[in-house]
Coordinates of C-alpha atoms in Angstrom, one line a residue:
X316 CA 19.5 -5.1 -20.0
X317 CA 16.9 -7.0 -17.9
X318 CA 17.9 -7.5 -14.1
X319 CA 19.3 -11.2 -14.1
X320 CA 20.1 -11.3 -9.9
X321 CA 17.8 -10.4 -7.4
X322 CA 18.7 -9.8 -3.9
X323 CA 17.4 -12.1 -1.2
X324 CA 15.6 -9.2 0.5
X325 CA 13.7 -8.9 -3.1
X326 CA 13.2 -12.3 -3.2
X327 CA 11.3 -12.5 0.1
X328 CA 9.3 -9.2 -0.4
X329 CA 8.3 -10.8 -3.8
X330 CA 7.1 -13.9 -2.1
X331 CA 5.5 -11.3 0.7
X332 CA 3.7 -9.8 -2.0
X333 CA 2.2 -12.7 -3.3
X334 CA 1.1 -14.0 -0.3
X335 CA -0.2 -10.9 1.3
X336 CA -2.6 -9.7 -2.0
X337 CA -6.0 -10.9 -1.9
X338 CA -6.5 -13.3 -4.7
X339 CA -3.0 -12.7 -6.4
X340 CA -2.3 -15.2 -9.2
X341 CA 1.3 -16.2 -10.2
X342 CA 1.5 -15.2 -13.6
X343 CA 0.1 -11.2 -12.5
X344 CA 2.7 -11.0 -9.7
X345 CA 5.4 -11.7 -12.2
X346 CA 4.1 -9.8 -14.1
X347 CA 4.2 -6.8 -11.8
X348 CA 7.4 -7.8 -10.9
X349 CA 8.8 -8.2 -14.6
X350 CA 10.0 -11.5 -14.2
X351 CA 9.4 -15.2 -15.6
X352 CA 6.6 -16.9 -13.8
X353 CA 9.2 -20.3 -13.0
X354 CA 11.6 -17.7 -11.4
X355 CA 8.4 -16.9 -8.4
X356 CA 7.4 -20.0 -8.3
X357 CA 11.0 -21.2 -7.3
X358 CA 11.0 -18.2 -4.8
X359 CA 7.5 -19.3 -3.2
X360 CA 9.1 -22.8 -2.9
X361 CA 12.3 -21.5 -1.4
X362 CA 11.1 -18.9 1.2
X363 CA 7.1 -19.5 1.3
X364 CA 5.3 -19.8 4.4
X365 CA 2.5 -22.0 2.5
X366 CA -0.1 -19.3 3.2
X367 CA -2.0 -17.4 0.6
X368 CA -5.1 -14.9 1.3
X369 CA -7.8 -15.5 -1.0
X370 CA -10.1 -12.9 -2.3
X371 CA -11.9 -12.5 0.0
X372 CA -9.3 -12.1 2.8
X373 CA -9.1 -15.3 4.3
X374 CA -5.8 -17.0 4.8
X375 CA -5.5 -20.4 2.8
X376 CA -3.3 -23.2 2.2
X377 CA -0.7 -22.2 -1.2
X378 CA -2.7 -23.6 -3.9
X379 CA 0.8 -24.4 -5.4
X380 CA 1.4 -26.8 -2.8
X381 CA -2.4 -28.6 -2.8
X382 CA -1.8 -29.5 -6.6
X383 CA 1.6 -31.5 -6.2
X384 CA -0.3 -33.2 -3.1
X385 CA -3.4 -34.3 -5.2
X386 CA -1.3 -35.5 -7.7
X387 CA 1.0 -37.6 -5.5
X388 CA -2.2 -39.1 -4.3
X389 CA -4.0 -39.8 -7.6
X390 CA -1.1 -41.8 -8.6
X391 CA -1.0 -44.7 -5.9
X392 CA 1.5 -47.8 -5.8
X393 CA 2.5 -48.9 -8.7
X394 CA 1.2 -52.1 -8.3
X395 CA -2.1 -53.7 -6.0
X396 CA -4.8 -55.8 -5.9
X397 CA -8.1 -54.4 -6.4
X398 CA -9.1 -55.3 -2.8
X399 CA -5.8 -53.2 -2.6
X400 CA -6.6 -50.3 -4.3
X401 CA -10.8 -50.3 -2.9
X402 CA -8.6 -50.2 0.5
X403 CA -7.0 -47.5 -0.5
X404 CA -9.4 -45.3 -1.9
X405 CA -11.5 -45.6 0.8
X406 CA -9.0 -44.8 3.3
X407 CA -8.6 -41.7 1.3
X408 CA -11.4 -40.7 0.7
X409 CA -12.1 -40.7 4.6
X410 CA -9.0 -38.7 4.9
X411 CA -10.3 -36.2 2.3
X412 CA -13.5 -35.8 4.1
X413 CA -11.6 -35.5 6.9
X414 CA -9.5 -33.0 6.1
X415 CA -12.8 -30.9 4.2
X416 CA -14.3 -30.6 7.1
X417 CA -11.1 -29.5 8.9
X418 CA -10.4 -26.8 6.7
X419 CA -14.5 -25.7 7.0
X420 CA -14.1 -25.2 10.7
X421 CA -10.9 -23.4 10.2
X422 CA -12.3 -21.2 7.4
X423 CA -15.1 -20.8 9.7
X424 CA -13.4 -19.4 12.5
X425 CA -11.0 -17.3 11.1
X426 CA -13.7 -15.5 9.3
X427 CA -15.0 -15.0 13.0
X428 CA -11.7 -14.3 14.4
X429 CA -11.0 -11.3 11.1
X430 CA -12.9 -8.6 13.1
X431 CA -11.1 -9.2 16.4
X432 CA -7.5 -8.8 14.7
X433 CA -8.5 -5.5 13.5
X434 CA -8.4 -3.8 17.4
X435 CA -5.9 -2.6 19.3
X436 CA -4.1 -4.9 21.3
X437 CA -3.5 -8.4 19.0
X438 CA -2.9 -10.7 21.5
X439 CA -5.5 -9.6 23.4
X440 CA -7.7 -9.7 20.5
X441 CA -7.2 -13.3 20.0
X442 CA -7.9 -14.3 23.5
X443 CA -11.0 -12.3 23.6
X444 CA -12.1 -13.8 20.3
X445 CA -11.3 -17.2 21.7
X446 CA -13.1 -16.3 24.8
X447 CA -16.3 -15.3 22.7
X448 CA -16.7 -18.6 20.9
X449 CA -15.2 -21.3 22.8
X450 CA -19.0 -22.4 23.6
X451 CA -19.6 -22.5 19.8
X452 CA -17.1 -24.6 19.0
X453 CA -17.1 -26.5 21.7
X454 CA -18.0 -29.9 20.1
X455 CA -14.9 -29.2 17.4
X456 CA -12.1 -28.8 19.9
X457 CA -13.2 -26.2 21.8
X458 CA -10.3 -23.6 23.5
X459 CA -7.6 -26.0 22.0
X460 CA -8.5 -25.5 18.3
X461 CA -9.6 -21.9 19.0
X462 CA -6.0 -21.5 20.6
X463 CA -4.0 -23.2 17.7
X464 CA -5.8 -21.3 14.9
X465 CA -5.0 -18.3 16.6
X466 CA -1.8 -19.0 17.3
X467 CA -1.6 -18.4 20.8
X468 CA -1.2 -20.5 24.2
X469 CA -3.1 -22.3 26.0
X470 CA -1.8 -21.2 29.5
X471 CA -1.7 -17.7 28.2
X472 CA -5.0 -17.6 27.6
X473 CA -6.6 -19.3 30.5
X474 CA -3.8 -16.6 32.7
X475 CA -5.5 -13.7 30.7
X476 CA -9.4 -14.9 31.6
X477 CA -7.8 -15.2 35.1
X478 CA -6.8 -11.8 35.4
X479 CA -9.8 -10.5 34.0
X480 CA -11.5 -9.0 37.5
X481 CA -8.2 -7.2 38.1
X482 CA -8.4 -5.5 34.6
X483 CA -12.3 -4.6 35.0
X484 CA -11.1 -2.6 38.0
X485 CA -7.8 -0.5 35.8
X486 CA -10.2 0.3 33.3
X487 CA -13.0 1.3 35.5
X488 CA -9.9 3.9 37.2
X489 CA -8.8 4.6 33.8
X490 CA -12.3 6.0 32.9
X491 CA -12.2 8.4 36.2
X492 CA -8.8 9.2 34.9
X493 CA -9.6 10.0 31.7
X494 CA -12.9 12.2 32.6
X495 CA -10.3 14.4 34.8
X496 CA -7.7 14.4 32.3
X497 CA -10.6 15.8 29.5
X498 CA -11.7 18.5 32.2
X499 CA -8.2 20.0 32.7
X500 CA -7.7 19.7 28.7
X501 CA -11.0 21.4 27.9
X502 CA -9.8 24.3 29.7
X503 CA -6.3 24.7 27.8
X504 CA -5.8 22.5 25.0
X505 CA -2.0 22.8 24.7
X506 CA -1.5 21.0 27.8
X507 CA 0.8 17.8 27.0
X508 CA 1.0 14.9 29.6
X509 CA 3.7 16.1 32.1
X510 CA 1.5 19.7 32.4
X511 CA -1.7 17.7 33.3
X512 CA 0.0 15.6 35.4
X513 CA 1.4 18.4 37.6
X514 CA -2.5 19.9 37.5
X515 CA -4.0 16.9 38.4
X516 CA -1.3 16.0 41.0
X517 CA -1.5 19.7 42.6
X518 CA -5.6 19.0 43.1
X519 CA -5.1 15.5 43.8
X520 CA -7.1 14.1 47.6
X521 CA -4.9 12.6 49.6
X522 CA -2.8 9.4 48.1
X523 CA -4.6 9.9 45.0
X524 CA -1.4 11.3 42.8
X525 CA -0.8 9.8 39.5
X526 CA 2.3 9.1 37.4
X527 CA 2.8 11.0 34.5
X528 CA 3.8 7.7 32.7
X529 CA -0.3 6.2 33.4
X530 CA -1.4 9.7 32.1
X531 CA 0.1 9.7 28.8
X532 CA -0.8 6.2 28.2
X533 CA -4.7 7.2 29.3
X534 CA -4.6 10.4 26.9
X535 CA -3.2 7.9 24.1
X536 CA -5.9 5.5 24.2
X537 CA -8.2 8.2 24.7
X538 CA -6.6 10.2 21.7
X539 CA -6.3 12.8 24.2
X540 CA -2.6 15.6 23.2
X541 CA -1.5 18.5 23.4
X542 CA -1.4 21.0 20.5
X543 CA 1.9 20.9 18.4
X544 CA 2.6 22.4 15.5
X545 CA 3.4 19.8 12.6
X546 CA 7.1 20.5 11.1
X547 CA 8.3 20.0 7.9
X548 CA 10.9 16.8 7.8
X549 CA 13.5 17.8 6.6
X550 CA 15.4 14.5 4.4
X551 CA 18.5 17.3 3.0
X552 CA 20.7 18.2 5.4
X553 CA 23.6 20.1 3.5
X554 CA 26.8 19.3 5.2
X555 CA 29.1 22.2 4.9
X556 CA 32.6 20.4 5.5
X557 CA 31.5 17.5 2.9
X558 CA 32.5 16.9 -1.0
X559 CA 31.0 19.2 -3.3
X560 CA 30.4 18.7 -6.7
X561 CA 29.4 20.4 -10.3
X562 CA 25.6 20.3 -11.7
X563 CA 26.2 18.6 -14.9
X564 CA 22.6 18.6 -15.9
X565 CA 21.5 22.5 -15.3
X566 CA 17.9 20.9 -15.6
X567 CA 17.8 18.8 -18.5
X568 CA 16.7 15.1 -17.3
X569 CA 16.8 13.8 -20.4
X570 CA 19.3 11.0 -21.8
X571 CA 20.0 9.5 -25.3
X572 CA 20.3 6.1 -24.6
X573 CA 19.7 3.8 -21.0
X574 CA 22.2 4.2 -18.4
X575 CA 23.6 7.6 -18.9
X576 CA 22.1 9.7 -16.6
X577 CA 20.7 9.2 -13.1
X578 CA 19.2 11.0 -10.5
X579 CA 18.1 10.1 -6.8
X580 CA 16.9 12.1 -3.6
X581 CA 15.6 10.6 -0.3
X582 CA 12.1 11.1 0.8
X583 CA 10.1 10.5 4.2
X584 CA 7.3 7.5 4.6
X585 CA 5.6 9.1 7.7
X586 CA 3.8 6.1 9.8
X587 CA 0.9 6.4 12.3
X588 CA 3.2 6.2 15.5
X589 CA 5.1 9.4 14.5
X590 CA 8.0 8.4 13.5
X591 CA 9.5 7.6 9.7
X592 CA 10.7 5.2 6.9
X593 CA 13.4 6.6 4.5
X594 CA 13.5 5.9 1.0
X595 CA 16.4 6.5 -1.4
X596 CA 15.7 6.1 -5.1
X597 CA 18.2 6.0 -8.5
X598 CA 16.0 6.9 -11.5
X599 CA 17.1 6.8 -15.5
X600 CA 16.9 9.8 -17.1
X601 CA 15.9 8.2 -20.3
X602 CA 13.3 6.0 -19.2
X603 CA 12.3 7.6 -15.7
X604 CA 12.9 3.7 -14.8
X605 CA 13.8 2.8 -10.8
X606 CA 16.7 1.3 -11.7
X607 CA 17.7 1.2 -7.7
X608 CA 16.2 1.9 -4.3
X609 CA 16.4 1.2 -0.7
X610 CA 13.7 2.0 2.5
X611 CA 15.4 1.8 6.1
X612 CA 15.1 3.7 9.5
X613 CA 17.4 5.7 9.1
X614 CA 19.0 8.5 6.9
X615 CA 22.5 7.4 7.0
X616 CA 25.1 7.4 4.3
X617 CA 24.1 3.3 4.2
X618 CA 20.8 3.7 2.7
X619 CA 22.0 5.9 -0.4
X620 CA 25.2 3.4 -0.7
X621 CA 22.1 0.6 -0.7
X622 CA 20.0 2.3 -3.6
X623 CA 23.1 2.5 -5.7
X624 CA 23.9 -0.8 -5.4
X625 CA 20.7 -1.6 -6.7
X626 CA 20.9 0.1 -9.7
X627 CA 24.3 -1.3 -10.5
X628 CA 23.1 -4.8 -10.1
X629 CA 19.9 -4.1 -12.5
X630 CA 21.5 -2.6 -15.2
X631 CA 24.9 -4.9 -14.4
X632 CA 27.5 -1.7 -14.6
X633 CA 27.1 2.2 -14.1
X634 CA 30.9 2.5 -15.2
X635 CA 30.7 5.9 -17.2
X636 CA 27.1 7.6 -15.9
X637 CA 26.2 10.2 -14.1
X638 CA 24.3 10.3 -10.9
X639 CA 22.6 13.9 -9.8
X640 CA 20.9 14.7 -6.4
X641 CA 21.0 17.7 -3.9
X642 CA 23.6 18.4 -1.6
X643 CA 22.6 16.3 1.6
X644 CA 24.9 15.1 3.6
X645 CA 24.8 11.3 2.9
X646 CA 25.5 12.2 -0.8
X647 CA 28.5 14.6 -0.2
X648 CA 30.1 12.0 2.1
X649 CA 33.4 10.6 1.9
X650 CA 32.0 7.2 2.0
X651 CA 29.7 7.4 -0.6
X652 CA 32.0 9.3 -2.8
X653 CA 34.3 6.5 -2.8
X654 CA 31.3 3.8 -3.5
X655 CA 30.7 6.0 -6.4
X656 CA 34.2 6.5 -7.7
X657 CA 34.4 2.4 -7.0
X658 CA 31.7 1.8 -9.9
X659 CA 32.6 4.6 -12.1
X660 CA 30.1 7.5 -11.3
X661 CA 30.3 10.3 -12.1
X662 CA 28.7 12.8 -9.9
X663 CA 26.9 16.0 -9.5
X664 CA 25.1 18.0 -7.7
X665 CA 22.1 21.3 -7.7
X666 CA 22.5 24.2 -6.5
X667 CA 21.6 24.4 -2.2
X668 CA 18.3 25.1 -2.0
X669 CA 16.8 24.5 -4.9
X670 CA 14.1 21.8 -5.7
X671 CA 14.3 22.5 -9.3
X672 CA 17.7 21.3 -9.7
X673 CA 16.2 18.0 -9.5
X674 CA 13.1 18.2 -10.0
X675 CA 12.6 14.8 -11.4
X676 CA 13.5 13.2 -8.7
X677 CA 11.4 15.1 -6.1
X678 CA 8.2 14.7 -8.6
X679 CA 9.1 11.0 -8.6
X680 CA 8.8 11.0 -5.0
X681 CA 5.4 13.5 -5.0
X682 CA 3.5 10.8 -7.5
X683 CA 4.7 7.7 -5.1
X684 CA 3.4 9.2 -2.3
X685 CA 0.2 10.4 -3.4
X686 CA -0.8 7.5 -5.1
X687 CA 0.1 4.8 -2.6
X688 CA -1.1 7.1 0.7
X689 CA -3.9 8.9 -1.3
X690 CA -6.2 10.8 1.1
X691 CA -4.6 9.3 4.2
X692 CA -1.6 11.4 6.0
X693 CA 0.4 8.5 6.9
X694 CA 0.7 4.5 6.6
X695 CA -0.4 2.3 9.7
X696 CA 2.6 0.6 10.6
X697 CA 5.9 -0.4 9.1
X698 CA 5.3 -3.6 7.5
X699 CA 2.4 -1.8 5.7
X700 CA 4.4 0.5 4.8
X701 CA 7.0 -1.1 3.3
X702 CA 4.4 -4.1 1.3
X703 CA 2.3 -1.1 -0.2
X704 CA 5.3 1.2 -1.1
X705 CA 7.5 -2.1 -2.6
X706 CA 4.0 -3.0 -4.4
X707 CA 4.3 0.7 -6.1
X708 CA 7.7 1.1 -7.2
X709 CA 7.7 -2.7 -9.2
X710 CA 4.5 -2.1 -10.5
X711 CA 5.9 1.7 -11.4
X712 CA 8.7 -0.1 -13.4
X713 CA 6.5 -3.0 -15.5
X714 CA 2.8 -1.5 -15.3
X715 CA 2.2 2.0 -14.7
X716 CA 1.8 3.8 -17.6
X717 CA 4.2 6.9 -18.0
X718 CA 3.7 10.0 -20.1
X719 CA 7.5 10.9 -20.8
X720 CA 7.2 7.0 -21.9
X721 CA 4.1 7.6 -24.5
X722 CA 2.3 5.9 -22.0
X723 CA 3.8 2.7 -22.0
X724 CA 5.8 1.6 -18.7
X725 CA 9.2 2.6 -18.2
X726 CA 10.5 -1.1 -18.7
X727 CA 8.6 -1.6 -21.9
X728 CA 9.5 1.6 -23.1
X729 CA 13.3 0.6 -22.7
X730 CA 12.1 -2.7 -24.5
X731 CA 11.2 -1.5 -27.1
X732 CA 13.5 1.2 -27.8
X733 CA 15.9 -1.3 -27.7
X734 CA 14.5 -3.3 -30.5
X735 CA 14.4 -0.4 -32.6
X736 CA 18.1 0.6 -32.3
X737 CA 20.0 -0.1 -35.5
X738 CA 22.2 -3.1 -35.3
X739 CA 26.1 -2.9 -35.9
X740 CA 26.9 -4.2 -39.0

């Protein structure tokens, strides 16, 4: 049964989606999506910001919204002389050229402004960008366009150019710091901040003593660290006073009919900064459809409770499946036992230790992250995280291609299975 209410959360990423794809149509993010193309448009209406990037990466007005105001304009008063209606057109025509050439500086500028936000600092980006080329545009508003395309203040920018002599001067003892920070490195290159700092303190002329605070923040910028050996995150964590439960599949993730059988695990979305995303996934047995998932911060019992509550409001009920996973301590909970036992789950449970026991699952999670990530370790930041794994998992569901599915998508695959079942007589 198709998914007839969407959370608001979905709603917005949907919009996000759109919004955030270079040169995304409508009809293919529904299509991604697996809904009708009125049910977007309604969303963009509702929660858009009236931004779209084009294809080539620029950020444009929503070409939804530039067709309902040429038509408004075409039409006119109903009735007007034809000195009336020269008026008119002239006066709007004016304001079309007007408004051309508007958008041809702004276009202009933020193709100028697209290599600045790529740098460190944002803000600082913007002012230096506005900095660079407030002579250029000088004769089309100058620092007061620059500043409003930019989205950034006036003051605060003209307080930033102020303060500019006082910032040569850190970054010119940054530099000094950073040459001796690389000379005690190079001689042992497991020394973290706090162990540099007391070298560099214990050699230090007098008044020249740093704070270990200003010596990690130099070894960041200069990707300067100490040797650590990467560990394994670990997203089971048996708990041994919680609920414990029979394995009702002994391996055999397969189902006879649509919302039967489930299985779900929780996986890690490593980001840039070193810490993590969590995801928590429901999947059909019969299908391998993502019937339900949820990302957060966190691994509490919340997150698993959210995916659940996914899949129950796709398929409508789970009164009378089954839902499998590993015995981490979210799913042996109290709580989450009683979510379960609330919508009439059934559930059960691998053996400790063994990956096997749910295979499906934990391949589900291997294929997401090595086609969304790639050859890259880790995403960027959160909100690219969670646009580019959201993009996945809907496009897993209505376009990607699945072999247990004969190569059709999961949700076509249940489509048309259905229409092949025999009907009751």
């Amino acid at each position: 049964m198709a998914r007839k209410n969407y959370s608001e959360e979905f709603r917005r990423q949907a919009v996000d989606l759109y919004e955030s794809t270079p040169g995304a149509t409508v009809r293919g993010i529904a299509e991604d999506l697996g809904i009708v193309r009125g049910t977007l448009r309604h969303w963009l209406e509702v929660y858009g910001t009236g931004k779209k990037t084009a294809a080539d990466g620029t950020l444009t007005s929503n070409p939804l919204q530039s067709k309902t105001t040429t038509k408004s304009m075409a039409a006119g008063p109903a009735e007007e002389t034809p000195e009336q209606k020269i008026a008119r057109l002239e006066a709007e025509n004016a304001a079309l050229r007007a408004e051309t050439t508007k958008l041809t500086t702004e276009r202009e500028i933020l193709q100028r402004a697209a290599k600045y936000f790529g740098r460190g600092d944002a803000l600082v980006s913007r002012f230096q960008f506005v900095a660079d080329n407030s002579a250029t545009f000088a004769d089309r508003g100058g620092v007061k366009r620059l500043c409003e395309l930019v989205e950034v203040e006036r003051s605060s920018y003209y307080a930033w150019l102020n303060a500019a002599p006082a910032r040569e001067e850190r970054a010119r003892a940054d530099a000094e710091l950073a040459a001796r920070i690389r000379a005690v490195h190079a001689e042992d290159n497991t020394c973290g901040a706090p162990r540099i700092t007391a070298e560099l303190n214990d050699n230090a002329p007098a008044g020249g003593r740093v704070n270990h605070k200003r010596v990690a923040r130099v070894m960041r910028l200069e990707g300067i660290r100490g040797y650590v050996k990467k560990r394994r995150v670990r997203t089971t964590v048996p708990e041994p006073s919680g609920q414990k439960y029979p394995d009702l599949l002994k391996r055999d993730f397969t189902a006879e009919a649509p919302n039967r059988r489930y299985v779900g695990d929780i996986t890690y979305l490593p980001l840039s900064d070193g810490t993590n995303l969590y995801l928590a996934t429901v999947i059909d047995c019969y299908s391998r459809r993502l019937t339900g998932w949820a990302i957060a911060d966190h691994m509490r019992t919340e997150l698993v409770e959210d995916a659940l509550k996914a899949a129950a409001a796709t398929r409508g009920s789970l009164k009378g499946a089954i839902f499998h996973s590993d015995h981490g301590s979210v799913y042996c909970s109290k709580t989450y036992a009683k979510l379960c036992k609330k919508l009439g789950v059934t559930q059960s449970m691998g053996a400790v230790g063994s990956s096997a026991d749910n295979a499906l699952a934990e391949s589900f999670n291997a294929t997401m992250k090595r086609e969304v990530l790639q050859d890259a370790a880790c995403w960027s930041d959160e909100l690219t995280c969670r646009r580019q794994v959201f993009k996945w998992l809907v496009r897993y569901n209505t376009r990607r291609r699945h072999t247990w599915c004969g190569y059709l998508s999961p949700s076509t695959y249940e489509a048309q299975r259905a229409a092949t079942l025999p009907t009751a007589a």
